[in-house]
Tab-separated table of C-alpha atoms in Angstrom:
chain	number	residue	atom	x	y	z
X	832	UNK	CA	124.896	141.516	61.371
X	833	UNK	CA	125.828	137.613	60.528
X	834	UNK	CA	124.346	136.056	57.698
X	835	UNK	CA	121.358	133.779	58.264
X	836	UNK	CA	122.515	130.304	58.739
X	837	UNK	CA	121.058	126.816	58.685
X	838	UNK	CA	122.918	123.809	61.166
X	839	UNK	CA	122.740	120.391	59.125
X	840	UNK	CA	123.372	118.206	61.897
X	841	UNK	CA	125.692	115.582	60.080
X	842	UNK	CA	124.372	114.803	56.440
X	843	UNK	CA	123.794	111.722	53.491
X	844	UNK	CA	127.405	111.659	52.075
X	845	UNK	CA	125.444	111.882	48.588
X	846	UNK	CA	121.866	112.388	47.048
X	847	UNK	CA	119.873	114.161	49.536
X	848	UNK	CA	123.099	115.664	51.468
X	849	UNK	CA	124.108	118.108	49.165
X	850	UNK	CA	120.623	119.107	47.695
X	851	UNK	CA	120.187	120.067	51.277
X	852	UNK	CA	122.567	122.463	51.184
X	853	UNK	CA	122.146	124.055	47.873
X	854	UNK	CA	118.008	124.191	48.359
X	855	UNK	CA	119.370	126.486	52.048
X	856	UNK	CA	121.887	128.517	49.565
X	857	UNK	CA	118.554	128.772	46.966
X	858	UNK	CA	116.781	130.342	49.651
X	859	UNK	CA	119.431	132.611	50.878
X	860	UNK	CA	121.036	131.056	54.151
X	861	UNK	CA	124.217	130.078	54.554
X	862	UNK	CA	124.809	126.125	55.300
X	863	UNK	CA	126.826	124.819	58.066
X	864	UNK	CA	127.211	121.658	58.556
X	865	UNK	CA	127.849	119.607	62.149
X	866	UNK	CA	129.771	116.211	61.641
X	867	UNK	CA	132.308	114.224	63.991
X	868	UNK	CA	134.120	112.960	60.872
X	869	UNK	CA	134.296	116.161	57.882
X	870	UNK	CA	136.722	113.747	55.921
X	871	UNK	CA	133.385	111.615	55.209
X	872	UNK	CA	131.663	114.724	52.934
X	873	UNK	CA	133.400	115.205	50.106
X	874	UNK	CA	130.731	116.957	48.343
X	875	UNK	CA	130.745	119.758	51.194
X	876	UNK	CA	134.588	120.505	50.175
X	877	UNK	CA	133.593	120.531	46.688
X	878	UNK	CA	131.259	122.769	46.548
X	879	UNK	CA	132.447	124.908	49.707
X	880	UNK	CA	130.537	123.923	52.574
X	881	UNK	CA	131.236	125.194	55.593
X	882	UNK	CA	132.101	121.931	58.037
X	883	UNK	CA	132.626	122.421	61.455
X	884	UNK	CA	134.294	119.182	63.213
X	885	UNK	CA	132.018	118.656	66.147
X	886	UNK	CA	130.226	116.172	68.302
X	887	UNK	CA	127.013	115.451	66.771
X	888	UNK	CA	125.918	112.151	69.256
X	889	UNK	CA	123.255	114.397	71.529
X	890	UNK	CA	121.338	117.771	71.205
X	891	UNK	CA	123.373	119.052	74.296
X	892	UNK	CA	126.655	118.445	72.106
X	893	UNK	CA	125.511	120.050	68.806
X	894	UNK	CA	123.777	122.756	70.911
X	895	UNK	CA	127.160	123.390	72.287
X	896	UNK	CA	128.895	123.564	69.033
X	897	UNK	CA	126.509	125.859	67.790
X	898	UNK	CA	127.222	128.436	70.666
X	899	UNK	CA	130.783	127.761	69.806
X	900	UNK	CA	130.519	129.411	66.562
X	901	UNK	CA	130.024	132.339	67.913
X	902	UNK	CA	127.856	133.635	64.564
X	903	UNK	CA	124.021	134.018	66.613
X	904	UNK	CA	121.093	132.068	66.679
X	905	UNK	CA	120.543	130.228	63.684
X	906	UNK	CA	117.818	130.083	61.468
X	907	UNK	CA	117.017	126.322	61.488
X	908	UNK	CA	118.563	123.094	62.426
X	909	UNK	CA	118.072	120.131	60.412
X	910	UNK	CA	119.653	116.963	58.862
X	911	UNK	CA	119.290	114.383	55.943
X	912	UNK	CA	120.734	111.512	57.787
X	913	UNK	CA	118.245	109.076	59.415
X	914	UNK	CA	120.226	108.701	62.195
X	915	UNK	CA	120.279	112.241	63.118
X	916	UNK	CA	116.895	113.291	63.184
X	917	UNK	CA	116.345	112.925	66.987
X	918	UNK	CA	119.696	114.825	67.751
X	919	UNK	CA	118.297	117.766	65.227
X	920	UNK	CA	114.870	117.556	65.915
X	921	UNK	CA	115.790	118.107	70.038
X	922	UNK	CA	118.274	120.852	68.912
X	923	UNK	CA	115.929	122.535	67.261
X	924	UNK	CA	113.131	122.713	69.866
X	925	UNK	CA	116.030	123.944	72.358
X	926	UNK	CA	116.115	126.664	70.154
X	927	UNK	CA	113.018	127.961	69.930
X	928	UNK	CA	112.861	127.075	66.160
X	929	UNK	CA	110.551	124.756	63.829
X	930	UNK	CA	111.071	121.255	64.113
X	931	UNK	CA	109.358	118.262	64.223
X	932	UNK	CA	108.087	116.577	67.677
X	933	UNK	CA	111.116	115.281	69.423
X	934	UNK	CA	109.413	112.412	71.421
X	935	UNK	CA	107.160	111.807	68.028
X	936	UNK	CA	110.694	111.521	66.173
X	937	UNK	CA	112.060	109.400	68.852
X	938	UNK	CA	109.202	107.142	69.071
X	939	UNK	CA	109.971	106.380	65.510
X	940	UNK	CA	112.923	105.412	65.342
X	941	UNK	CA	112.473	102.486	67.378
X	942	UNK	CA	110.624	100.266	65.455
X	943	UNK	CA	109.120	98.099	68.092
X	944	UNK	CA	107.829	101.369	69.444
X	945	UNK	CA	106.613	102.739	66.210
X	946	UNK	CA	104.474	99.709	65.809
X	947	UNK	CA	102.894	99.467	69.208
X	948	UNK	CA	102.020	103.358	69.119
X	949	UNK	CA	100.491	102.466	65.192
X	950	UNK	CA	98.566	99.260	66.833
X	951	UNK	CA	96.947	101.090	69.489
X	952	UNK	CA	95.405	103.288	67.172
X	953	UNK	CA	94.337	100.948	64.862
X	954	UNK	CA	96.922	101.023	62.049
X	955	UNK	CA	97.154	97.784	60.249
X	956	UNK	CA	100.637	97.048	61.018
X	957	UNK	CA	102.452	93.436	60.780
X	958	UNK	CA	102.344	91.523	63.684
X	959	UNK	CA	106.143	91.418	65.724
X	960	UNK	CA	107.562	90.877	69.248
X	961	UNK	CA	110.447	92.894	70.121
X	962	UNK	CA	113.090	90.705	71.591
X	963	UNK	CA	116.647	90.950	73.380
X	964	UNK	CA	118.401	87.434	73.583
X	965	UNK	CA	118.416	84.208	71.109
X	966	UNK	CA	115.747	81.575	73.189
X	967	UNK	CA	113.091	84.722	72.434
X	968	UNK	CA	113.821	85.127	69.559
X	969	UNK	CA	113.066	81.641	68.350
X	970	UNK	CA	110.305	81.560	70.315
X	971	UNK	CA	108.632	84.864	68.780
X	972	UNK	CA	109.444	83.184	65.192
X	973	UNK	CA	107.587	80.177	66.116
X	974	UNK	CA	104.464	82.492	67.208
X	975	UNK	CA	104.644	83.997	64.113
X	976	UNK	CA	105.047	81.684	61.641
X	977	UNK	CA	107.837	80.998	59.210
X	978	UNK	CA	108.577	82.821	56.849
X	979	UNK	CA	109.568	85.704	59.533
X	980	UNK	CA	111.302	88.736	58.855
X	981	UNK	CA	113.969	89.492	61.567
X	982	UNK	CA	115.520	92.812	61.619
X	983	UNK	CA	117.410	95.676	64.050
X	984	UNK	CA	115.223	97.463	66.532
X	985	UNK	CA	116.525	100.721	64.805
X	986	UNK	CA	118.338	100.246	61.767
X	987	UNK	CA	118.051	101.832	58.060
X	988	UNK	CA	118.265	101.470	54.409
X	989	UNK	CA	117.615	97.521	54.744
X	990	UNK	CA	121.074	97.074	56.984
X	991	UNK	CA	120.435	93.296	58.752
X	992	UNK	CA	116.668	92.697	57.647
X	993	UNK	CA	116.318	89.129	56.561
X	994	UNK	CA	113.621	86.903	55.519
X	995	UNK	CA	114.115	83.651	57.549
X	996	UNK	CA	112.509	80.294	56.369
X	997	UNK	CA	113.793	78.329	58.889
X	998	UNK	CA	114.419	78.170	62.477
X	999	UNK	CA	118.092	77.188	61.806
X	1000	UNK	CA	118.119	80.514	59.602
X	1001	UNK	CA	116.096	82.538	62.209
X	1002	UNK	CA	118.656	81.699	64.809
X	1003	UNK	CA	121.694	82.502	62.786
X	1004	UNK	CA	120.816	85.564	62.192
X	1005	UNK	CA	118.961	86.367	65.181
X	1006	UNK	CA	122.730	86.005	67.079
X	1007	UNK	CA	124.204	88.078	64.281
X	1008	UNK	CA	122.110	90.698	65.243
X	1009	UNK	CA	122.198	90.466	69.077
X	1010	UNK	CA	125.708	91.043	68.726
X	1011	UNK	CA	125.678	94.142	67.190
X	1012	UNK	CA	126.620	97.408	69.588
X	1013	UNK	CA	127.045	99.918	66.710
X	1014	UNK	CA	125.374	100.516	63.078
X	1015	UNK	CA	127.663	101.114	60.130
X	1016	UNK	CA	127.799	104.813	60.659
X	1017	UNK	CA	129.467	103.971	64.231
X	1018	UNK	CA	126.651	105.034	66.445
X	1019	UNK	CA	125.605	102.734	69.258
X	1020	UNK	CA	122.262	100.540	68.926
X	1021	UNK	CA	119.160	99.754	69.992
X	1022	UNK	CA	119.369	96.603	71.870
X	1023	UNK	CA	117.311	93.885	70.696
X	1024	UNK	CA	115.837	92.788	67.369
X	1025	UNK	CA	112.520	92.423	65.570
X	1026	UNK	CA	110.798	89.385	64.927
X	1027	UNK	CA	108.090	90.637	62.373
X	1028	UNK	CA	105.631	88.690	60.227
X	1029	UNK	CA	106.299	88.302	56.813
X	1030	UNK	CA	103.463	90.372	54.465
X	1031	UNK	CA	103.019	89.249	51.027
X	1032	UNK	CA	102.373	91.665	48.333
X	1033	UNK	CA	103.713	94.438	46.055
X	1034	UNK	CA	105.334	97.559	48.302
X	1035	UNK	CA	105.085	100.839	48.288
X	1036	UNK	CA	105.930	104.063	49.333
X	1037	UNK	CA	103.489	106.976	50.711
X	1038	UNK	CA	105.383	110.627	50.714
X	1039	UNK	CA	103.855	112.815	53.024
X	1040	UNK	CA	104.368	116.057	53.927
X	1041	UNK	CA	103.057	117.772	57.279
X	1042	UNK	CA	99.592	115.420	57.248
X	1043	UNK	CA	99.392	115.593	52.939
X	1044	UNK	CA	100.077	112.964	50.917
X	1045	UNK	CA	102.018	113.970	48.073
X	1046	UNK	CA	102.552	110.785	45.747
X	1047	UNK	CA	102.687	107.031	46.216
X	1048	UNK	CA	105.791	105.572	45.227
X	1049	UNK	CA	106.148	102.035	43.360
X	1050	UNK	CA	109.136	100.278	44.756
X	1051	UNK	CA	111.135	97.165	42.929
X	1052	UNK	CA	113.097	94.787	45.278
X	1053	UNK	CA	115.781	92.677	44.794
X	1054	UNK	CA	115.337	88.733	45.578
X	1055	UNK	CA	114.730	87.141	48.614
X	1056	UNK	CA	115.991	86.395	51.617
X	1057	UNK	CA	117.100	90.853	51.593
X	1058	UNK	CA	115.056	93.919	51.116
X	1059	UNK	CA	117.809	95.468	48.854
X	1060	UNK	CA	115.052	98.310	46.906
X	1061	UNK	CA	116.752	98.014	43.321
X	1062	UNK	CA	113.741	100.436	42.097
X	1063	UNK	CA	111.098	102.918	42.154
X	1064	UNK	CA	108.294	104.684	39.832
X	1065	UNK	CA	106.809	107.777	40.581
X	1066	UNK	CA	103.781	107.911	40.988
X	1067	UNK	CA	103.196	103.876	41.454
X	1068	UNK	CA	101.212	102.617	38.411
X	1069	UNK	CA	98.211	101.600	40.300
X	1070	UNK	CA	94.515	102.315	40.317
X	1071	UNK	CA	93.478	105.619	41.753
X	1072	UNK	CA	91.400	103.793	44.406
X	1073	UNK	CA	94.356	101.901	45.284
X	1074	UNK	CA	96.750	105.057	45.759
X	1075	UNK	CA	93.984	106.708	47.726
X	1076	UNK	CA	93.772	103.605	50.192
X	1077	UNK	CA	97.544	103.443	50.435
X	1078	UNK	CA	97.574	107.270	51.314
X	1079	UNK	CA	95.153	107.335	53.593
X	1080	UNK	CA	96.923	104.472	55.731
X	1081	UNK	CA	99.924	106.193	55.900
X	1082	UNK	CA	98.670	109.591	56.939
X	1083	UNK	CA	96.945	107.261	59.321
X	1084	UNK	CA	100.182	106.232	60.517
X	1085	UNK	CA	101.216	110.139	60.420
X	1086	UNK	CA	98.766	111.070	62.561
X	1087	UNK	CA	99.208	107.521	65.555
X	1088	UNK	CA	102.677	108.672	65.643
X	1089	UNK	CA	102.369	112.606	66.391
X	1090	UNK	CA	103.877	113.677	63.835
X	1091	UNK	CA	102.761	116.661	61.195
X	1092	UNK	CA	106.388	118.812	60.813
X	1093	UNK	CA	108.182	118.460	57.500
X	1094	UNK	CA	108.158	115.121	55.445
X	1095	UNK	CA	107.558	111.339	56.454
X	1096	UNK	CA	108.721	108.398	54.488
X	1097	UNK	CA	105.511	105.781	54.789
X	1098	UNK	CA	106.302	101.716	53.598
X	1099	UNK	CA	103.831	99.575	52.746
X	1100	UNK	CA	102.957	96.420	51.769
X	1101	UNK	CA	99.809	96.020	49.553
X	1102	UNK	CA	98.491	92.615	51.176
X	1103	UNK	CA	95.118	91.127	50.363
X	1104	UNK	CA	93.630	92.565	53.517
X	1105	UNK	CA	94.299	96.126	51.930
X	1106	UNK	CA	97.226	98.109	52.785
X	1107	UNK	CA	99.681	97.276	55.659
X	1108	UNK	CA	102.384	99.783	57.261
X	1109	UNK	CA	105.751	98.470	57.159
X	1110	UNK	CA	107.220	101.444	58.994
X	1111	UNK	CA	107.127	104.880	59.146
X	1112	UNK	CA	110.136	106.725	58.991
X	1113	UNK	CA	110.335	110.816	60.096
X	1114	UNK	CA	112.220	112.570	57.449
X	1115	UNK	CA	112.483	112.217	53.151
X	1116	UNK	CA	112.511	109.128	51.429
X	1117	UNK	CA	116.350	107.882	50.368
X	1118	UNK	CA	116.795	106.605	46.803
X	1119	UNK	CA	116.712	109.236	45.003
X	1120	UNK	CA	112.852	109.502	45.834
X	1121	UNK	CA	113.298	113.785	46.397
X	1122	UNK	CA	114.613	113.671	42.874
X	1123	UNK	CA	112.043	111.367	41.451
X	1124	UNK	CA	109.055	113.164	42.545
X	1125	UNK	CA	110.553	116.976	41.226
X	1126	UNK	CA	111.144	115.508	37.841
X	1127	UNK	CA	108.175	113.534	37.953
X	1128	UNK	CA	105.439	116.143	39.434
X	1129	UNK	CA	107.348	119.522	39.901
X	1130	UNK	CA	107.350	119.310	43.798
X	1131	UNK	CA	110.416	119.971	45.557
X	1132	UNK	CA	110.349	118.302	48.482
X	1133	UNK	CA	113.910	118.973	49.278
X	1134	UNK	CA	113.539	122.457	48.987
X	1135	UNK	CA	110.321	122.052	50.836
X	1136	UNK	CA	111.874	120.387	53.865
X	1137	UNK	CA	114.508	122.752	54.317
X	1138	UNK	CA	112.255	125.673	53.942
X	1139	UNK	CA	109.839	123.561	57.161
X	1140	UNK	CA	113.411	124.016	58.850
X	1141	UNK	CA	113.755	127.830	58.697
X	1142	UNK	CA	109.554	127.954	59.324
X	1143	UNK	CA	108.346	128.422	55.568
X	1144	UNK	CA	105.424	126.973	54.303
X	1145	UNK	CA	105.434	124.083	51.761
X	1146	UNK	CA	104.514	124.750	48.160
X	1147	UNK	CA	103.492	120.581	47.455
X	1148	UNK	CA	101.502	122.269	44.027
X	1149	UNK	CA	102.124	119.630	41.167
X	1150	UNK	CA	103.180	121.706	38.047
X	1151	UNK	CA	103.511	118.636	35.671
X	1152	UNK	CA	102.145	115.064	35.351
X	1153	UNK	CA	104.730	112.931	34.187
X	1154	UNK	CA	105.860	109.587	35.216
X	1155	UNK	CA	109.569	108.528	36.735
X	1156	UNK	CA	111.718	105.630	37.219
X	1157	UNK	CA	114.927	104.556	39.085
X	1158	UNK	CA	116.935	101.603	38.486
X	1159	UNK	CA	119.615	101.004	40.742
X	1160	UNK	CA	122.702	98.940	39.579
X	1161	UNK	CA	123.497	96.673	42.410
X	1162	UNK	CA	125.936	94.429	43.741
X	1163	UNK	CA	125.008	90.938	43.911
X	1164	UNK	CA	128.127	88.776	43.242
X	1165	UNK	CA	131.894	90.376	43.988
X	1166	UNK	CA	132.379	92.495	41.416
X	1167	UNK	CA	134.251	95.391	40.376
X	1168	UNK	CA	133.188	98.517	38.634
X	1169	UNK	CA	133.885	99.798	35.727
X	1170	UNK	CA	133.949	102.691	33.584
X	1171	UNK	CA	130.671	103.712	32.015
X	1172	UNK	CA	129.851	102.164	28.553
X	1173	UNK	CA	130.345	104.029	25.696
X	1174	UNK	CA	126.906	103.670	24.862
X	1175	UNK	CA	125.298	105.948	27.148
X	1176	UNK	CA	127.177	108.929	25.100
X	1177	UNK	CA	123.344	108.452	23.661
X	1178	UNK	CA	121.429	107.677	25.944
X	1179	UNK	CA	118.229	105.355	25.230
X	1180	UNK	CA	115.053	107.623	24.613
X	1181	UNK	CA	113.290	109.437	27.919
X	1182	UNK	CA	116.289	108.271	29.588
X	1183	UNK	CA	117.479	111.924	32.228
X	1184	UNK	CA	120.550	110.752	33.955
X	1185	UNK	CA	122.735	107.399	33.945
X	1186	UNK	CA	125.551	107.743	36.922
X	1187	UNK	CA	127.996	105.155	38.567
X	1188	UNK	CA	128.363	106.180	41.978
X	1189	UNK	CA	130.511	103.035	43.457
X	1190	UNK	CA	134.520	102.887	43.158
X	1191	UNK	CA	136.103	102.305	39.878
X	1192	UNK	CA	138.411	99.128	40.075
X	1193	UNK	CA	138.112	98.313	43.544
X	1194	UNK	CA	137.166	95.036	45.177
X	1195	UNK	CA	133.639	95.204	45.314
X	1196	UNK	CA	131.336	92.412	47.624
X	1197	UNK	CA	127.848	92.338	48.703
X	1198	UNK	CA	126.497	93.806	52.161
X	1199	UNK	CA	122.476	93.088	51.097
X	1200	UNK	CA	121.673	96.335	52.260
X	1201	UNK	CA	121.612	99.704	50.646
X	1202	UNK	CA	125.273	99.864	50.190
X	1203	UNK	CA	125.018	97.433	47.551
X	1204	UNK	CA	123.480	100.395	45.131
X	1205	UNK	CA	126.951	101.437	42.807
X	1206	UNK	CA	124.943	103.447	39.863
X	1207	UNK	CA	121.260	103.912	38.471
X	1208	UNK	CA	119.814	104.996	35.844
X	1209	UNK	CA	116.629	107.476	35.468
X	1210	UNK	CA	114.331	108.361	33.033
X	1211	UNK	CA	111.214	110.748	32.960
X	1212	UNK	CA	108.494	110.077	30.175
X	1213	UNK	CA	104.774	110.859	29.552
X	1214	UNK	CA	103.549	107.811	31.027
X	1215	UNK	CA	104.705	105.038	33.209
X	1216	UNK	CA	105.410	102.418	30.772
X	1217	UNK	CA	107.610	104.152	28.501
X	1218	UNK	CA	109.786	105.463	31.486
X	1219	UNK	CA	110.149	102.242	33.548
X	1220	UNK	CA	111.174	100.647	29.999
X	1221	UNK	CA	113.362	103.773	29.517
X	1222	UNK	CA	115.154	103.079	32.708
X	1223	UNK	CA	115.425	99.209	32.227
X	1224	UNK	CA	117.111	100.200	29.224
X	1225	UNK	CA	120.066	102.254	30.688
X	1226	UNK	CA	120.208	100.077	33.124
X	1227	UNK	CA	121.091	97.272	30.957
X	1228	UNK	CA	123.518	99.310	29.315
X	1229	UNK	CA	125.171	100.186	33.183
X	1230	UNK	CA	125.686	96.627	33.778
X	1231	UNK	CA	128.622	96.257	31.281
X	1232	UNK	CA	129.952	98.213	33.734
X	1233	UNK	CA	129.926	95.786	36.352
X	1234	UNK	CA	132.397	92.774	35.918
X	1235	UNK	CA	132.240	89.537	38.484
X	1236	UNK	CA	135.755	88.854	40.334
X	1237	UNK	CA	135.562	85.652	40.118
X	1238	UNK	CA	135.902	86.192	36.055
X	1239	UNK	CA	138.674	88.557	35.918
X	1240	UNK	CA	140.449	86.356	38.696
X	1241	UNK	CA	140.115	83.780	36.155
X	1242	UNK	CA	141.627	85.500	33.165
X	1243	UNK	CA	144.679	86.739	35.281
C-alpha cells in the first residue's frame, strides 16, 4: 500500500509554500507538489520535496498528472498560490475529495464578479465598473469621481493597483493595464480592468475560516498612489465593537460568495459609513499573516487549511492572547541589499525573527507591488504597543541593510 499523499498544485516560492508542506508531513502525508517550472522552488529541493514537472494551467492537466504518478488516489489536493486555487479547487471536486466550491472560488477571483455577487446581497462594497478598452475607462473614472482606484480584473498581492488623481493619470495607466495578456507568474489574464472608488479609512484584514472569524488583522500601507502593505498587527488594535462589525461584514461577504471550505482572506476599509469590503480572496492571507496569528493566538491556520484539504476538522481554539507585528522592509528607491547589521546579533526586546529575504548585492528597483517586500522584522509581546514598537525597532535596524544605487553609483 502507497503512502498517503497530498497534490500541492504549484506553491508560494516562500512563506506559506513550504509551511504547507511540512504542516502535510506533521500530519503524516507525504507532499507532492505539481509545478510547470520545479527550478522556481528552491525550498522543495531543500528540504526534499517531491516535485513532479507537470502542467498545472487546468484541472484536466493536473488531474492527468496525478494519474500519471501512478501512486493511487490521493488524499487531498490543494495549493498556496492565489492563482491556483480554481485549478485545485476543480481537481479536487473531480476527485471526490474536500475542497472548496469551484464556481464559489471562481467567482472570486474575478473581481468585478466578486463585487456584483457581494452587491446583490447587500454587502457594502465600493462602487466600480468593470471595463475592457481606454474611452470606458475614462468614462467610468469620471462616474466615479477622482481619486479612483484602477486595478486588474484578477490580479494579486497589489500587482497594477493605482490610485489615480487625474484623468491624465487614469488613462496612463488604464492603457498599461489593457495591455497586459499575462500576470507575473506567466499565466494569461482576465481581460479588462477595474475602475473602483477610492474608500478612505484605516484597512483591515478579517481571517476566516469555514464561516468563523478568527482575528482581524491591522494592516500598514505604504504611500500613495500603490497599495504596497508594508505591515500588519495581530489582532488590529481596535475597539471590540469595531472588530465585531468588521467580522461580521466579512463573513457577510463569506456567505454572498458561497463559500464556507477552508480559509478566506477578507479586506476592508474602515470608512465612516462602517466597514466596506475591499475584496474577498478564497484561500490564507499572504504576508506572513499564517505566522502572525500562530504566534500571536496559538491557531494554526496553516496546519488548519491543509488538514480542510485531507477532510479534518479545524481546531481555530486560541491558546494564548498575545499581540503581533510585521514590518516589511521595502523597496522604494533602487537599492541594493545588504548583509544584515550586526546589531540584530541582539535583537531589540519582544523582537521573534528579523530576516532579509531579497538578493544580496544585486540591482534592486521598485515594482509597487508585493515584490517590493526584501526582509521584515517580527516581534510578539503582551500587548500591542510594545510589539508594534518592537518591530519598528528591528526594522530600523534592517534598513542599514538597504543602500540607494544612486549613492554607491556615486562613490564608485
Amino acid at each position: 500500500m502507497t503512502d498517503p499523499f497530498l497534490v500541492l498544485v504549484e506553491s508560494n516560492t516562500s512563506g506559506t509554500g513550504p509551511l504547507f508542506a511540512r504542516r502535510a508531513r506533521d500530519l503524516g502525508v507525504r507532499p507532492v507538489l505539481l509545478a510547470e517550472d520545479p527550478a522556481r522552488y528552491g525550498y522543495a529541493r531543500a528540504e526534499e520535496i517531491a516535485v513532479v514537472e507537470a502542467d498545472t494551467s487546468s484541472a484536466d492537466s493536473v488531474l492527468d498528472a496525478i494519474a500519471s504518478l501512478d501512486a493511487g488516489p490521493p488524499a487531498g489536493v490543494t495549493t498556496s498560490s492565489d492563482y491556483f486555487v480554481p485549478v485545485a479547487a476543480e481537481a479536487a471536486r473531480a476527485l471526490g475529495l474536500p475542497g472548496p466550491d469551484p464556481q464559489a472560488v471562481i467567482r472570486c477571483r474575478h473581481k468585478g464578479r466578486q463585487r456584483a455577487a457581494l452587491a446583490a446581497r447587500g454587502v457594502p462594497v465600493a462602487a466600480q465598473t468593470l471595463v475592457t478598452d481606454a474611452d470606458a475607462a475614462l468614462s467610468a473614472v469620471r462616474h466615479t469621481g477622482l481619486p479612483a482606484v484602477l486595478k486588474p480584473a484578477d490580479g494579486s498581492g497589489s500587482t497594477g493597483v493605482r490610485l489615480c488623481g487625474s484623468l491624465a493619470e487614469a488613462a496612463e495607466h488604464a492603457a498599461l493595464l489593457l495591455a497586459r495578456t499575462h500576470n507575473e507568474r506567466g499565466i494569461p489574464t482576465v481581460p479588462g480592468l477595474l475602475v473602483e472608488e477610492y474608500v478612505d479609512g484605516p484597512e483591515f484584514s478579517v481571517e476566516v475560516f469555514g464561516r468563523t472569524p478568527v482575528t482581524v488583522v491591522g494592516k500598514h500601507l505604504g504611500a500613495a498612489p500603490y497599495f504596497v502593505e508594508t505591515g500588519h498587527d495581530v489582532p488590529a488594535p481596535v475597539p471590540d465593537a469595531t472588530a465585531r462589525s468588521l467580522a461580521d461584514t466579512a463573513v457577510a461577504a463569506v456567505e454572498a460568495l458561497g463559500l464556507g471550505h477552508g480559509a478566506a482572506h477578507v479586506e476592508l476599509r474602515l470608512a465612516a459609513r462602517g466597514p466596506v469590503v475591499i475584496e474577498v480572496n478564497p484561500r490564507l492571507a499572504g504576508g506572513m499573516i499564517p505566522e502572525l496569528v500562530r504566534s500571536a493566538l496559538g491557531i494554526d491556520l496553516v496546519g488548519a487549511q491543509v488538514g480542510a484539504a485531507l477532510g479534518h476538522r479545524p481546531d481555530l481554539a486560541a491558546r494564548s492572547a498575545h499581540h503581533s507585528s510585521l514590518r516589511f522592509l521595502v523597496v522604494d528607491e533602487p537599492s541594493v541589499l545588504g548583509e544584515p547589521p550586526a546589531a540584530l546579533d541582539d535583537p531589540p526586546p519582544h523582537v521573534t525573527a528579523t530576516v532579509l529575504t531579497g538578493p544580496r548585492d544585486v540591482p534592486l528597483a521598485p515594482r509597487h507591488d508585493h515584490r517590493d517586500r526584501v526582509g521584515h522584522a517580527v516581534a510578539t509581546a503582551p500587548d500591542a504597543p510594545t510589539a508594534a514598537r518592537a518591530a519598528d525597532a528591528a526594522l530600523t535596524l534592517l534598513r542599514t541593510s538597504l543602500r540607494a544605487r544612486t549613492a554607491l553609483e556615486g562613490t564608485a
